[in-house]
Short mmCIF file of C-alpha atoms and ligand atoms in Angstrom, two decimals:
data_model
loop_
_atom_site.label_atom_id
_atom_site.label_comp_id
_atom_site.label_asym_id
_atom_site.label_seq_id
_atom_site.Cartn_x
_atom_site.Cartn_y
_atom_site.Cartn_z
CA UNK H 1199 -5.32 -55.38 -13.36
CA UNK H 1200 -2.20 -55.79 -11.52
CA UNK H 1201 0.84 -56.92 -12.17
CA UNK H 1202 4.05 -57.77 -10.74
CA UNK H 1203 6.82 -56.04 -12.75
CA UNK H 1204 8.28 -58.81 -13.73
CA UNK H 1205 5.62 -61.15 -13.91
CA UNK H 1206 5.71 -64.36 -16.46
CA UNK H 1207 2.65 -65.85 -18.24
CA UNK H 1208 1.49 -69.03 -17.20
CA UNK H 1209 2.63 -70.65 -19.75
CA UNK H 1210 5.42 -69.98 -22.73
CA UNK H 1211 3.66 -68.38 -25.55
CA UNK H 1212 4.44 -69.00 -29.52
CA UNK H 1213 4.54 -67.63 -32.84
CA UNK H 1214 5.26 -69.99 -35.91
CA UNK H 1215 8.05 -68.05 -37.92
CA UNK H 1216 9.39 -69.06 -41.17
CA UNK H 1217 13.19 -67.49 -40.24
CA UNK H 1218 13.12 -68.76 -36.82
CA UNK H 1219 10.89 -71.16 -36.42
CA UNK H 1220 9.01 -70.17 -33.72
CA UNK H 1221 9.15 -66.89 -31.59
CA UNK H 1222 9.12 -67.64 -27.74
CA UNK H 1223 7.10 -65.12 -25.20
CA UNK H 1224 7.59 -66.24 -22.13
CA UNK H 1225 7.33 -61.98 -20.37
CA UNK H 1226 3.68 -61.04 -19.68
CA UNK H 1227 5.56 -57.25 -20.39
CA UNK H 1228 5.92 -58.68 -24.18
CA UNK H 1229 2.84 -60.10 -24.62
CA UNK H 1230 1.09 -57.36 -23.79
CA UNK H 1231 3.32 -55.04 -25.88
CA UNK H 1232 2.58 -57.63 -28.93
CA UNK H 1233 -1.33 -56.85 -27.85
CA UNK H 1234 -0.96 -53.17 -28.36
CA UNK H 1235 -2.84 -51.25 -31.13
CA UNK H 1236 0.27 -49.45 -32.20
CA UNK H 1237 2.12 -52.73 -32.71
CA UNK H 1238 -0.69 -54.32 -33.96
CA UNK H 1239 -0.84 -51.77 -36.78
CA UNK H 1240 2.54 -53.03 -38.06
CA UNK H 1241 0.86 -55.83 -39.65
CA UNK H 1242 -0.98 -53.81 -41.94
CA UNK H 1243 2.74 -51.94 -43.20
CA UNK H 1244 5.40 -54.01 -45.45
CA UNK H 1245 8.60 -54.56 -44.32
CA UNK H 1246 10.06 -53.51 -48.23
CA UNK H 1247 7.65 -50.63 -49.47
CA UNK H 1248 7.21 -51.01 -52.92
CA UNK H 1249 9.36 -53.93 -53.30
CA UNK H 1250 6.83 -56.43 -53.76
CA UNK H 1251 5.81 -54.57 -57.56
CA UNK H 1252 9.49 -56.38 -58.56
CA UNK H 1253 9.65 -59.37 -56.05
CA UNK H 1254 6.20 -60.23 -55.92
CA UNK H 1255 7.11 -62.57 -52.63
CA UNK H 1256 8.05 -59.31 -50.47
CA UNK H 1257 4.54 -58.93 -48.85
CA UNK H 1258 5.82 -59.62 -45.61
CA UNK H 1259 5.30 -56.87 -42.52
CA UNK H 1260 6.91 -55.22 -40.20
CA UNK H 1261 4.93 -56.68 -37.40
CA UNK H 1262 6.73 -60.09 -38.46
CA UNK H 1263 10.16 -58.19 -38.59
CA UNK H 1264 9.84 -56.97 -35.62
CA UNK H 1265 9.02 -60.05 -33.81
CA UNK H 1266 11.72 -61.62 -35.60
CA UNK H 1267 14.43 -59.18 -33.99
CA UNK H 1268 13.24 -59.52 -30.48
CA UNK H 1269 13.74 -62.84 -30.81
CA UNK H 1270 17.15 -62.54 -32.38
CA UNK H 1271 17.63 -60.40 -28.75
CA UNK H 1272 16.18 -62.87 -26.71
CA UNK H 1273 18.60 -65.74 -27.97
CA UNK H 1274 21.79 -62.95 -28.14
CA UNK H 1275 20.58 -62.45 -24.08
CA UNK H 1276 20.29 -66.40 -23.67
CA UNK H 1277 23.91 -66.90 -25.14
CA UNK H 1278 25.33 -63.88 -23.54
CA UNK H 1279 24.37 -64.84 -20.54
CA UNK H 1280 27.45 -66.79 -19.57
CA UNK H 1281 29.93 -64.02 -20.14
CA UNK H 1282 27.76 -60.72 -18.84
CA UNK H 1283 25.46 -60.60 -16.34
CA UNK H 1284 21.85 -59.42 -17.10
CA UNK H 1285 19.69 -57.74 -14.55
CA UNK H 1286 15.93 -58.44 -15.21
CA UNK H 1287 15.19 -54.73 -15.78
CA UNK H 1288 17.71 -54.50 -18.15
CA UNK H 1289 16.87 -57.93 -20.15
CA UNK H 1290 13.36 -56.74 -20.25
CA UNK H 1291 14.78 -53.61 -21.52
CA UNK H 1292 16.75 -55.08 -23.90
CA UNK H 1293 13.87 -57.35 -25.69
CA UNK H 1294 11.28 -54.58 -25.28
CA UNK H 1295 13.51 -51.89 -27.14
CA UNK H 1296 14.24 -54.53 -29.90
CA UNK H 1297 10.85 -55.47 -30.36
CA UNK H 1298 9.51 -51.80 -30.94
CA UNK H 1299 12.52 -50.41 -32.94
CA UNK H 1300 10.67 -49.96 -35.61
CA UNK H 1301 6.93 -49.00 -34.30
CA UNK H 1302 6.56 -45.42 -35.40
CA UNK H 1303 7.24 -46.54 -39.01
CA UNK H 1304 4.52 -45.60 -41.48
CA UNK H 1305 3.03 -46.82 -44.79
CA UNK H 1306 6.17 -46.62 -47.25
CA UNK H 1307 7.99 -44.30 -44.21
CA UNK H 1308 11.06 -43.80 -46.69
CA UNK H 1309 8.55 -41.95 -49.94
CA UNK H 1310 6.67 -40.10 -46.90
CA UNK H 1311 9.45 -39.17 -45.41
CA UNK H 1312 11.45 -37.09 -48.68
CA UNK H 1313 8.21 -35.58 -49.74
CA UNK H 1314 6.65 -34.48 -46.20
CA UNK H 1315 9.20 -34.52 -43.83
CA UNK H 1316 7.95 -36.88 -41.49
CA UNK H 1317 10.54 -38.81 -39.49
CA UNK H 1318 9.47 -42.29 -38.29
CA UNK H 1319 12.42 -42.57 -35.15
CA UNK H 1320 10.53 -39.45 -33.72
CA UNK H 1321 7.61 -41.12 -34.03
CA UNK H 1322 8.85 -44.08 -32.32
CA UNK H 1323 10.46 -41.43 -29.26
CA UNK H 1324 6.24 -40.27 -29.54
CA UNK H 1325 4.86 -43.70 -29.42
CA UNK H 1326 6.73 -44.89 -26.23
CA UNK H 1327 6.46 -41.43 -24.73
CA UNK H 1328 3.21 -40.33 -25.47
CA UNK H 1329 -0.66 -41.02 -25.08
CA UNK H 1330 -0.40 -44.85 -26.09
CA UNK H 1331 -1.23 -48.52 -25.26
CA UNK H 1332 2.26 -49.13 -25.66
CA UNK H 1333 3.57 -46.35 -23.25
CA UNK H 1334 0.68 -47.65 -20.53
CA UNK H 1335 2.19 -51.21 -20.66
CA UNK H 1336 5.79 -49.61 -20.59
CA UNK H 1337 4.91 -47.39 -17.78
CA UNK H 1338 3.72 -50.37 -15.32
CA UNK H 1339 7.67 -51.57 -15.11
CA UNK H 1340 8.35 -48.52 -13.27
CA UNK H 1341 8.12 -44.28 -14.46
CA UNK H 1342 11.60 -44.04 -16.37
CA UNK H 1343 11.16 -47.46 -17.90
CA UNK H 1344 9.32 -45.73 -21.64
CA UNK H 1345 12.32 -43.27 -21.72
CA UNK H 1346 14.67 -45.87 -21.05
CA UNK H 1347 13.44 -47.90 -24.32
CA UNK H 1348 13.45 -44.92 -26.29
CA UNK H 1349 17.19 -44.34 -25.23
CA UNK H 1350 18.46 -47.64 -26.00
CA UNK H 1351 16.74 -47.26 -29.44
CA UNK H 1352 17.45 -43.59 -29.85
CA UNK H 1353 21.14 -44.75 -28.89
CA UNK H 1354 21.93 -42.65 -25.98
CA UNK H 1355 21.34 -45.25 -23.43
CA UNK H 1356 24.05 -45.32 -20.87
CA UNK H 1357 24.85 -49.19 -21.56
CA UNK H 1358 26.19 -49.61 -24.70
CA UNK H 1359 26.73 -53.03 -24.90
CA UNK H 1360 22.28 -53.11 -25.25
CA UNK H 1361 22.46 -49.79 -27.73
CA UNK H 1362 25.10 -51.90 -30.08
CA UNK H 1363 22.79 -55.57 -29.96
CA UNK H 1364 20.23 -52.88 -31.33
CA UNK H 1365 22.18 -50.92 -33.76
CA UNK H 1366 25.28 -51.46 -34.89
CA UNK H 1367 27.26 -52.65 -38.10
CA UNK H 1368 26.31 -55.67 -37.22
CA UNK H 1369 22.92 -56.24 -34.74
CA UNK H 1370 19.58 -58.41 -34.49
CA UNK H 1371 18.18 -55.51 -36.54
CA UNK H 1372 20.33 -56.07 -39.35
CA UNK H 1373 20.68 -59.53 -38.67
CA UNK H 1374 16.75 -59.93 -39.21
CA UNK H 1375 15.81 -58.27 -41.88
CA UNK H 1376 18.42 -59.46 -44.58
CA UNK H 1377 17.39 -63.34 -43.52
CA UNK H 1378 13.68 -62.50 -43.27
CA UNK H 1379 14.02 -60.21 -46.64
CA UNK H 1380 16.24 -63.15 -48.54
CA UNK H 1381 13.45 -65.45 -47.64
CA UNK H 1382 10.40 -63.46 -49.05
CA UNK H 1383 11.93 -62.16 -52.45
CA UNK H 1384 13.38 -65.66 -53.02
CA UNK H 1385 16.64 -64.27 -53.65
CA UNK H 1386 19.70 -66.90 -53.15
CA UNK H 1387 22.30 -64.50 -51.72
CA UNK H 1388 21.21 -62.94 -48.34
CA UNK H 1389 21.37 -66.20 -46.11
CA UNK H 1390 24.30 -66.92 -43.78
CA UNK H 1391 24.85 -68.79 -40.68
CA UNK H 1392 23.03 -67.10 -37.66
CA UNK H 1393 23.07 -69.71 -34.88
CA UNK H 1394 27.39 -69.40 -35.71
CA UNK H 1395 27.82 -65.57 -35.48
CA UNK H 1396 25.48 -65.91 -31.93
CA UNK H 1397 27.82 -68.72 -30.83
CA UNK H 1398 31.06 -66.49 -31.63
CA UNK H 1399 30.03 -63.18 -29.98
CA UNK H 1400 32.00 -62.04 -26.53
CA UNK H 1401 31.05 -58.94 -24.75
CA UNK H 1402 33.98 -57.02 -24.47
CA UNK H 1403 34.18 -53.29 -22.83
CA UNK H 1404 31.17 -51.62 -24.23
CA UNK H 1405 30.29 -53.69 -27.19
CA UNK H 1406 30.15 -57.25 -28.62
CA UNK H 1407 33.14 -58.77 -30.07
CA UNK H 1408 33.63 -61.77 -32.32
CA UNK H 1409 35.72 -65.29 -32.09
CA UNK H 1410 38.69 -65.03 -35.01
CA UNK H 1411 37.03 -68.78 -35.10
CA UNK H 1412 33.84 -67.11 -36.44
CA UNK H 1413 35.25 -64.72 -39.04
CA UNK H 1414 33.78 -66.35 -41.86
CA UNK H 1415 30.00 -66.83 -40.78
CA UNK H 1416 30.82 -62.83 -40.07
CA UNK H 1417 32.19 -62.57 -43.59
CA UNK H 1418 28.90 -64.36 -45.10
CA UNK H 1419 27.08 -61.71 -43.08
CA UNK H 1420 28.94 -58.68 -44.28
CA UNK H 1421 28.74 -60.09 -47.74
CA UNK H 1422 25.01 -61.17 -47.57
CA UNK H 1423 24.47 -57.06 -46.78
CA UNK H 1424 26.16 -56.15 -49.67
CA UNK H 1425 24.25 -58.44 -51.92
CA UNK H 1426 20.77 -57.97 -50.54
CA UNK H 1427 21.23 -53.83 -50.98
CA UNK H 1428 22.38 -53.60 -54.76
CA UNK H 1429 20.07 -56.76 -55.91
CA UNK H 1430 17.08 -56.15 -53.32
CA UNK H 1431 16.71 -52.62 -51.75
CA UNK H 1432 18.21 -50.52 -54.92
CA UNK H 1433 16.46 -52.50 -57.54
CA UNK H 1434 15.74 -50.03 -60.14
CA UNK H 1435 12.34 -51.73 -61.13
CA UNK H 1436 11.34 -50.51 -57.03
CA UNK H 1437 12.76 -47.43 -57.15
CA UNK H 1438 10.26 -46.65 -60.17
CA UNK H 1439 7.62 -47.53 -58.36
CA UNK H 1440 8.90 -45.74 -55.33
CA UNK H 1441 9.40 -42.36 -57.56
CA UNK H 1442 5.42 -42.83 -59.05
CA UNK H 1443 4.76 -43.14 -55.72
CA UNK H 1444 6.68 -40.09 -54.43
CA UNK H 1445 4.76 -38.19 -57.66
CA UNK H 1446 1.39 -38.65 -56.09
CA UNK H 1447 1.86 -37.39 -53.45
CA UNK H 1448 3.75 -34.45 -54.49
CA UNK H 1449 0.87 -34.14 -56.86
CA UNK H 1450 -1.85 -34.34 -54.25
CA UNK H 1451 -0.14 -32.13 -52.04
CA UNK H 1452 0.19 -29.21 -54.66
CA UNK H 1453 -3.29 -29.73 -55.82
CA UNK H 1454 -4.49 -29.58 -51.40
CA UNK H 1455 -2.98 -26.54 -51.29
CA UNK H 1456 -3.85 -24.38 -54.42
CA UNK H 1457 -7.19 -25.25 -53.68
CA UNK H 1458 -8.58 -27.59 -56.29
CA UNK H 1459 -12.01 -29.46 -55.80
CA UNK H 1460 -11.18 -33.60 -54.81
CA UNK H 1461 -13.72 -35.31 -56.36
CA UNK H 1462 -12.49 -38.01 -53.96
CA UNK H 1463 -11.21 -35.99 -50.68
CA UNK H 1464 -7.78 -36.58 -49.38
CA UNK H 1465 -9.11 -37.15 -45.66
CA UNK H 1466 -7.47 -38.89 -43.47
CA UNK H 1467 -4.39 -37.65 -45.26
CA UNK H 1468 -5.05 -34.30 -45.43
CA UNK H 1469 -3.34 -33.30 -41.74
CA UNK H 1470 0.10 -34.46 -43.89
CA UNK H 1471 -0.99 -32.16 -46.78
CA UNK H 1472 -1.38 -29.38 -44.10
CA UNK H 1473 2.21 -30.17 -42.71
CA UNK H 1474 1.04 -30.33 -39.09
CA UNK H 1475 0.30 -34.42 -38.61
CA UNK H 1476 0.30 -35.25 -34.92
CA UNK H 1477 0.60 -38.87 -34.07
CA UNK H 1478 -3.04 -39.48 -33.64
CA UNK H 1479 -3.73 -38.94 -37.42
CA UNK H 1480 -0.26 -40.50 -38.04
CA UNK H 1481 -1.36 -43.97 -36.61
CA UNK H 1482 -4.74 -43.95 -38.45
CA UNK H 1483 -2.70 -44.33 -41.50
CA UNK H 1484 -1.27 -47.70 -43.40
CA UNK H 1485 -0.84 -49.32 -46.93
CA UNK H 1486 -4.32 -50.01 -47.60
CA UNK H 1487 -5.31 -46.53 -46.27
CA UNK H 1488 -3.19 -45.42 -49.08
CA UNK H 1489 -3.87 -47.65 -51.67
CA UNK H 1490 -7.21 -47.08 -51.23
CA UNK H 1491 -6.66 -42.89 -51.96
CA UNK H 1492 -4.66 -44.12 -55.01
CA UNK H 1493 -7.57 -46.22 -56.32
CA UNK H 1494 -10.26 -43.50 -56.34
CA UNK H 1495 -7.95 -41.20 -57.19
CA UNK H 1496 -7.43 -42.72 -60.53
CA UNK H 1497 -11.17 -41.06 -61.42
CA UNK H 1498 -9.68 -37.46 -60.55
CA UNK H 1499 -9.89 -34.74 -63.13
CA UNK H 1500 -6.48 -33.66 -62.88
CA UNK H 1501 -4.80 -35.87 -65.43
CA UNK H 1502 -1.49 -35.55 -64.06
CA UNK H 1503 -2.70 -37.27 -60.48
CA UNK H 1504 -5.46 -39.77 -62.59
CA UNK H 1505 -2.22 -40.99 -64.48
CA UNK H 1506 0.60 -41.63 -61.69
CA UNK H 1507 -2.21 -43.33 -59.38
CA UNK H 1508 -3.17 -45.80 -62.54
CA UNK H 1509 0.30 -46.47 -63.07
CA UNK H 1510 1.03 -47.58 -59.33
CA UNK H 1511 -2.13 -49.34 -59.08
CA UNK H 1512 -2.01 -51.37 -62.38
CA UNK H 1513 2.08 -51.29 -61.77
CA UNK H 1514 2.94 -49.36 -65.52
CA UNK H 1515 5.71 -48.31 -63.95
CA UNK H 1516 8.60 -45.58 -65.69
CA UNK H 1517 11.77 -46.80 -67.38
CA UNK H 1518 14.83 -45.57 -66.43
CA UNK H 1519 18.46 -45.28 -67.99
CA UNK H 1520 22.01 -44.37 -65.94
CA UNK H 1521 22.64 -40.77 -65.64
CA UNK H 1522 25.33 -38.74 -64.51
CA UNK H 1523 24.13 -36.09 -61.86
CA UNK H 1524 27.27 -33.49 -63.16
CA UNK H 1525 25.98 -33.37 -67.13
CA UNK H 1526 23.39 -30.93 -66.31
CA UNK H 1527 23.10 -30.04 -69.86
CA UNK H 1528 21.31 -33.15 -71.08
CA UNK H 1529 19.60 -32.97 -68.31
CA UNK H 1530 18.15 -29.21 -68.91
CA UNK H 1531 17.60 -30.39 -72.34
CA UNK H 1532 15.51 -32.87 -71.42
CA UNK H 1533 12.94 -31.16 -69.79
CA UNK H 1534 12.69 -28.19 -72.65
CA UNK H 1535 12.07 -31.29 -74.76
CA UNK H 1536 9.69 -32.79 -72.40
CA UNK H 1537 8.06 -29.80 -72.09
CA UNK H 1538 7.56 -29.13 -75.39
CA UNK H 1539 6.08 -32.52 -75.83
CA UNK H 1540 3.75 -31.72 -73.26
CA UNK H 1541 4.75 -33.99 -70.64
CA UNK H 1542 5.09 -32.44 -67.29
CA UNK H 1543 9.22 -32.65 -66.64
CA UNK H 1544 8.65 -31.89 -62.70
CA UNK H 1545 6.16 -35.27 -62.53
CA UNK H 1546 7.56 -37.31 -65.20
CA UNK H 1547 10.99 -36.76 -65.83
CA UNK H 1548 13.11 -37.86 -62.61
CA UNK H 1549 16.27 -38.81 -61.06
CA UNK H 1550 16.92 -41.03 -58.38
CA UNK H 1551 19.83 -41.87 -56.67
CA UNK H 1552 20.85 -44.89 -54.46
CA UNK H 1553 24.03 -45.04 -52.13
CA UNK H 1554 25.44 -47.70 -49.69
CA UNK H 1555 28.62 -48.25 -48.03
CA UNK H 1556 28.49 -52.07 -46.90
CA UNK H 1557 31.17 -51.69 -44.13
CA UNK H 1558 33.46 -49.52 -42.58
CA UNK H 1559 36.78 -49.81 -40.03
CA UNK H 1560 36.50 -46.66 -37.49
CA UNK H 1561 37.10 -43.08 -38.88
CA UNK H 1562 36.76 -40.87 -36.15
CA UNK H 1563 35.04 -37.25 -36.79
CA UNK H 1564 34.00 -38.44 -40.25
CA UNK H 1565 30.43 -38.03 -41.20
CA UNK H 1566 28.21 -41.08 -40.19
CA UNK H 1567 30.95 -42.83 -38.57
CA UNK H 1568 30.77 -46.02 -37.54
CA UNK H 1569 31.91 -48.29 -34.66
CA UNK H 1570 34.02 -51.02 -36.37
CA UNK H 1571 33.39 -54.79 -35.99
CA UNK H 1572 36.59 -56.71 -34.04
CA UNK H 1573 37.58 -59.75 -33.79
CA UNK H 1574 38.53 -61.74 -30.96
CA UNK H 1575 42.42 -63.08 -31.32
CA UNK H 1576 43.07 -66.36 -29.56
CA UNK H 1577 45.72 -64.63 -27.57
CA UNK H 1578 43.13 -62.22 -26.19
CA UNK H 1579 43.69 -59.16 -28.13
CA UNK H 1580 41.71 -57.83 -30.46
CA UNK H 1581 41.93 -56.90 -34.53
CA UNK H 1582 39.68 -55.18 -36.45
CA UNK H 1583 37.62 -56.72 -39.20
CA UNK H 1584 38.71 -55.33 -42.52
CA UNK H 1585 42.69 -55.77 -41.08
CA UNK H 1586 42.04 -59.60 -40.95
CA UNK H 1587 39.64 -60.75 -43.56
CA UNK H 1588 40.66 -59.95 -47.35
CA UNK H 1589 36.82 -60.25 -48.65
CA UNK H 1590 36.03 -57.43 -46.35
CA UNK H 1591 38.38 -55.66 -46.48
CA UNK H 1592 37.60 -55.39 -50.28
CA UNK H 1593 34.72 -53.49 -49.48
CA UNK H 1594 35.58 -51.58 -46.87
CA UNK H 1595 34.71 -48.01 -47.01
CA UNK H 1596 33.84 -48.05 -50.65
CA UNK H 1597 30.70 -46.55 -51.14
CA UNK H 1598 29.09 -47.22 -54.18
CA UNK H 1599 26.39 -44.58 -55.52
CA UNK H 1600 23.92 -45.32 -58.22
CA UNK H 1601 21.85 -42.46 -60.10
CA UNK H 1602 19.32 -43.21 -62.71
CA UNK H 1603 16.43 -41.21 -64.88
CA UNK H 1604 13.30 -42.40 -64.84
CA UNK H 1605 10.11 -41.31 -67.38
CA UNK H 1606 7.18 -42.85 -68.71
CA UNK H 1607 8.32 -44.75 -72.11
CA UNK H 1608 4.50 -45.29 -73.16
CA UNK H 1609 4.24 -41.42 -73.55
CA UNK H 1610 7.06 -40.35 -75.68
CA UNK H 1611 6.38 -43.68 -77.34
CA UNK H 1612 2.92 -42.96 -78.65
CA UNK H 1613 4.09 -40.52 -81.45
CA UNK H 1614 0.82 -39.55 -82.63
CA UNK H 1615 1.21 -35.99 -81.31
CA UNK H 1616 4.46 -34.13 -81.06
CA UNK H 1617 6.53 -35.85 -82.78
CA UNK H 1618 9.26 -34.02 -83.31
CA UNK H 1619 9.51 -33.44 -79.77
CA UNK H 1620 9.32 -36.94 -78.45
CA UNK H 1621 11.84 -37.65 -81.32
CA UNK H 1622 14.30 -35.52 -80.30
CA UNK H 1623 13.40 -37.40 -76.57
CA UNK H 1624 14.02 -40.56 -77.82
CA UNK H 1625 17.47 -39.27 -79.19
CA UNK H 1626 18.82 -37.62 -76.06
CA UNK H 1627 17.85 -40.69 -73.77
CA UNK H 1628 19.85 -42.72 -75.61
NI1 LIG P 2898 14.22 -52.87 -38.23
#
C-alpha cells in the first residue's frame, strides 16, 4: 500500500476514555501505529504492576496510558499552536514519540528489571529501531523518522521544547498517569485541573513555561504527585507483593541454572534465565504469560518456589515492619534466627526501600538534576516555581526515603516446630 507521508484517514477516528473522554485519531501514521503488534501487546501489561493485589481497581494497561498521553500531546500541540509554530513532521513526531514512550515496557518491567537486568527504554530504542511493525510504519515518513522518535524519547532530540512535553517535571507523561492512576485505585487525591495547566503553558526558549495566573492548578499538580507516590506507588501492601514477586524469580532463576528438573518448564522464560533475551523472546512475554508460570509452578517440588508462587497467586502476601538500613545488627540477627528456624533468610526475610523527591528548583552538576518548572510573571520575566509558591516550595528538594522488612508472619507464627527460634523472631521484630 501506499501512502502519502502525511496522509489523514477518511474520517476522525475514536476511542471512548474514561480520563479524557474520547481519544481523537485523525493521522493514518497513528492509526496504524495503534494497529501494531508491539503496541497492541500493551494491553495485555498493567499500567501499576502489582498494584491491583492492594487497589483492586488498578487493572488498567498501558495500552490505555499510552493512548491517554498522546492525546494529552495532541491537545498541548492544538493549544500551542498559537504561540510556536509546528511543522507537520515535527507534530507527527511529537504525537508518535508520546504515544510509544512506553512500548518496550514488559510484564511488571520494574521486578524484571532489579532481578535480570533488563532495561525497558532500550527496549523501546529496539522496538522503533529494529525488526518491527512499528519501525515499518515509522520508516514510511521518511529513513531518519524511527531514530528521530527514539531521540525525542531517549531525550537527545535537538528540539527541546518536544523532549520537555515528553519528559519533564512536569509533561503529558506525568500528567497522564497520576489522573488515569487516581481514577482506577479510587483514590481522592491525584486529580487536578488539566484543561487549566494546558491553558497556562507558553513556550519560552527551549521549554514550556507557565502563566503566574496558573500557579495553583500547577500547585494541585505538584501536590497530586506527591500524594499519588507515598499513598499509591510506595504502598507497602504492593511492595510485598512486588518483593514475592521478585523471590520467584530469583528462585526460578537459581534453580535454571544449577540444573534442577522443572516439572513445569520455564519456557518461554528461560532466554531471561540464560541472561541473553533478545527482543523477539522479550515481546512474546506479558502478565498472563507470567501468571500462568506462577500457577503451575505452585505444583513444583522445590518448596521454596511452590510457596512464593501460592502466595502471589492466592495474594498471602509478607508483613512488613520499618527498619533502619544502618542497624545491621538486628538485621544479622535476624537471619541466624531465621535460619535456625528453618526459614530461608535470602527468600523470606527482605528489605525494601522506596524513595521520591516530588520536586526540585535547578541544581546544576547534581546527580539526577532536573530542569526546574517557571513561571511566567505578568511583566514578562520569569520566576522559578518553588521561589513563588509556599506549598511547593515546602517540598522542594526533600526527598523522602522509606525502608521496610518484609517476612512471612504465617511461618514464624505456626509455632509447632522451632519454637524457640521463631520466639526469639517474634521478639526481635518487634
Ligand atoms: Ni508513561
Amino acid at each position: 500500500m501506499l501512502t502519502r507521508r502525511f496522509e489523514e484517514l477518511d474520517e476522525e477516528k475514536v476511542f471512548k476514555d474514561p480520563v479524557h473522554r474520547y481519544v481523537h485519531v485523525r493521522d493514518r501514521l497513528i492509526w496504524d501505529l495503534i494497529g501494531t503488534k508491539e503496541f497492541q501487546r500493551l494491553r495485555r501489561i498493567r499500567q501499576l504492576g502489582t498494584t491491583f493485589l492492594t487497589f483492586h481497581g488498578a487493572e488498567h494497561s498501558r495500552f490505555s496510558h499510552s493512548l491517554g498521553v498522546y492525546e494529552i500531546m495532541r491537545r498541548i500541540i492544538e493549544e500551542l499552536k498559537n504561540y510556536v509554530h509546528w511543522d507537520e513532521e515535527e507534530r507527527l513526531l511529537a504525537l508518535a514519540a508520546a504515544l510509544l514512550h512506553d512500548v518496550g515496557h514488559g510484564p511488571f518491567s520494574h521486578s524484571f528489571e532489579k532481578v535480570f537486568g533488563t532495561d525497558h527504554e532500550q527496549f523501546t530504542r529496539d522496538i522503533i529501531l529494529g525488526d518491527t511493525e512499528v519501525h515499518a510504519v515509522l520508516e514510511r515518513m521518511g529513513a531518519h523518522f524511527p531514530e528521530k522518535v527514539a531521540d525525542v524519547i531517549a531525550k537527545t532530540y535537538e528540539n527541546k521544547l518536544i523532549v520537555s512535553l515528553i519528559s519533564s517535571q512536569i509533561d503529558a507523561d506525568r500528567m497522564d498517569y497520576l489522573l488515569r492512576d487516581a481514577y482506577f485505585t479510587g483514590v481522592s487525591y491525584g486529580h487536578f485541573d488539566l484543561e487549566r495547566i494546558w491553558r497556562v503553558m507558553r513556550p519560552r526558549d527551549d521549554q514550556v513555561v507557565f502563566k503566574r495566573s496558573g500557579m495553583h492548578a500547577v500547585e494541585d499538580y505538584i501536590m497530586s504527585r506527591y500524594q499519588m507516590y507515598w499513598q499509591v506507588y510506595f504502598h507497602p501492601v504492593t511492595r510485598s507483593a512486588e518483593v514475592i514477586l521478585r523471590k520467584i524469580l530469583h528462585r526460578a532463576k537459581k534453580l535454571f541454572e544449577t540444573g534442577y528438573r522443572f516439572k513445569h518448564e520455564p519456557g518461554l522464560l528461560s532466554p531471561l534465565f540464560r541472561d541473553n533475551i533478545g527482543l523477539a523472546d522479550y515481546l512474546r512475554l506479558d502478565e498472563a504469560v507470567i501468571l500462568y508460570y506462577f500457577e503451575v509452578w505452585q505444583d513444583e517440588p522445590d518448596p521454596i518456589l511452590a510457596d512464593l508462587c501460592s502466595r502471589f497467586v492466592n495474594r498471602r502476601l509478607f508483613k512488613y515492619v520499618e527498619f533502619s538500613p544502618t542497624n545491621l545488627e538486628r538485621y544479622t540477627e535476624l537471619r541466624e534466627a531465621f535460619t535456625e528456624a528453618g526459614i530461608d533468610p535470602d527468600y523470606y526475610l527482605v528489605v525494601d526501600s522506596s524513595s521520591d523527591l516530588p520536586y526540585d528548583f535547578y541544581r546544576p552538576g547534581e546527580e539526577g538534576e532536573r530542569l526546574p518548572i517557571h513561571l511566567l510573571m505578568p511583566d514578562g520575566s520569569l520566576r522559578e516555581l518553588s521561589r513563588e509558591s509556599d506549598v511547593v516550595e515546602a517540598i522542594s528538594g526533600k526527598k523522602r526515603t522509606d525502608h521496610k522488612l518484609y517476612y512471612p508472619a504465617d511461618f514464624i507464627d505456626d509455632l509447632s516446630d522451632r519454637r524457640a527460634a521463631k520466639l526469639r523472631i517474634k521478639e526481635l521484630l518487634k
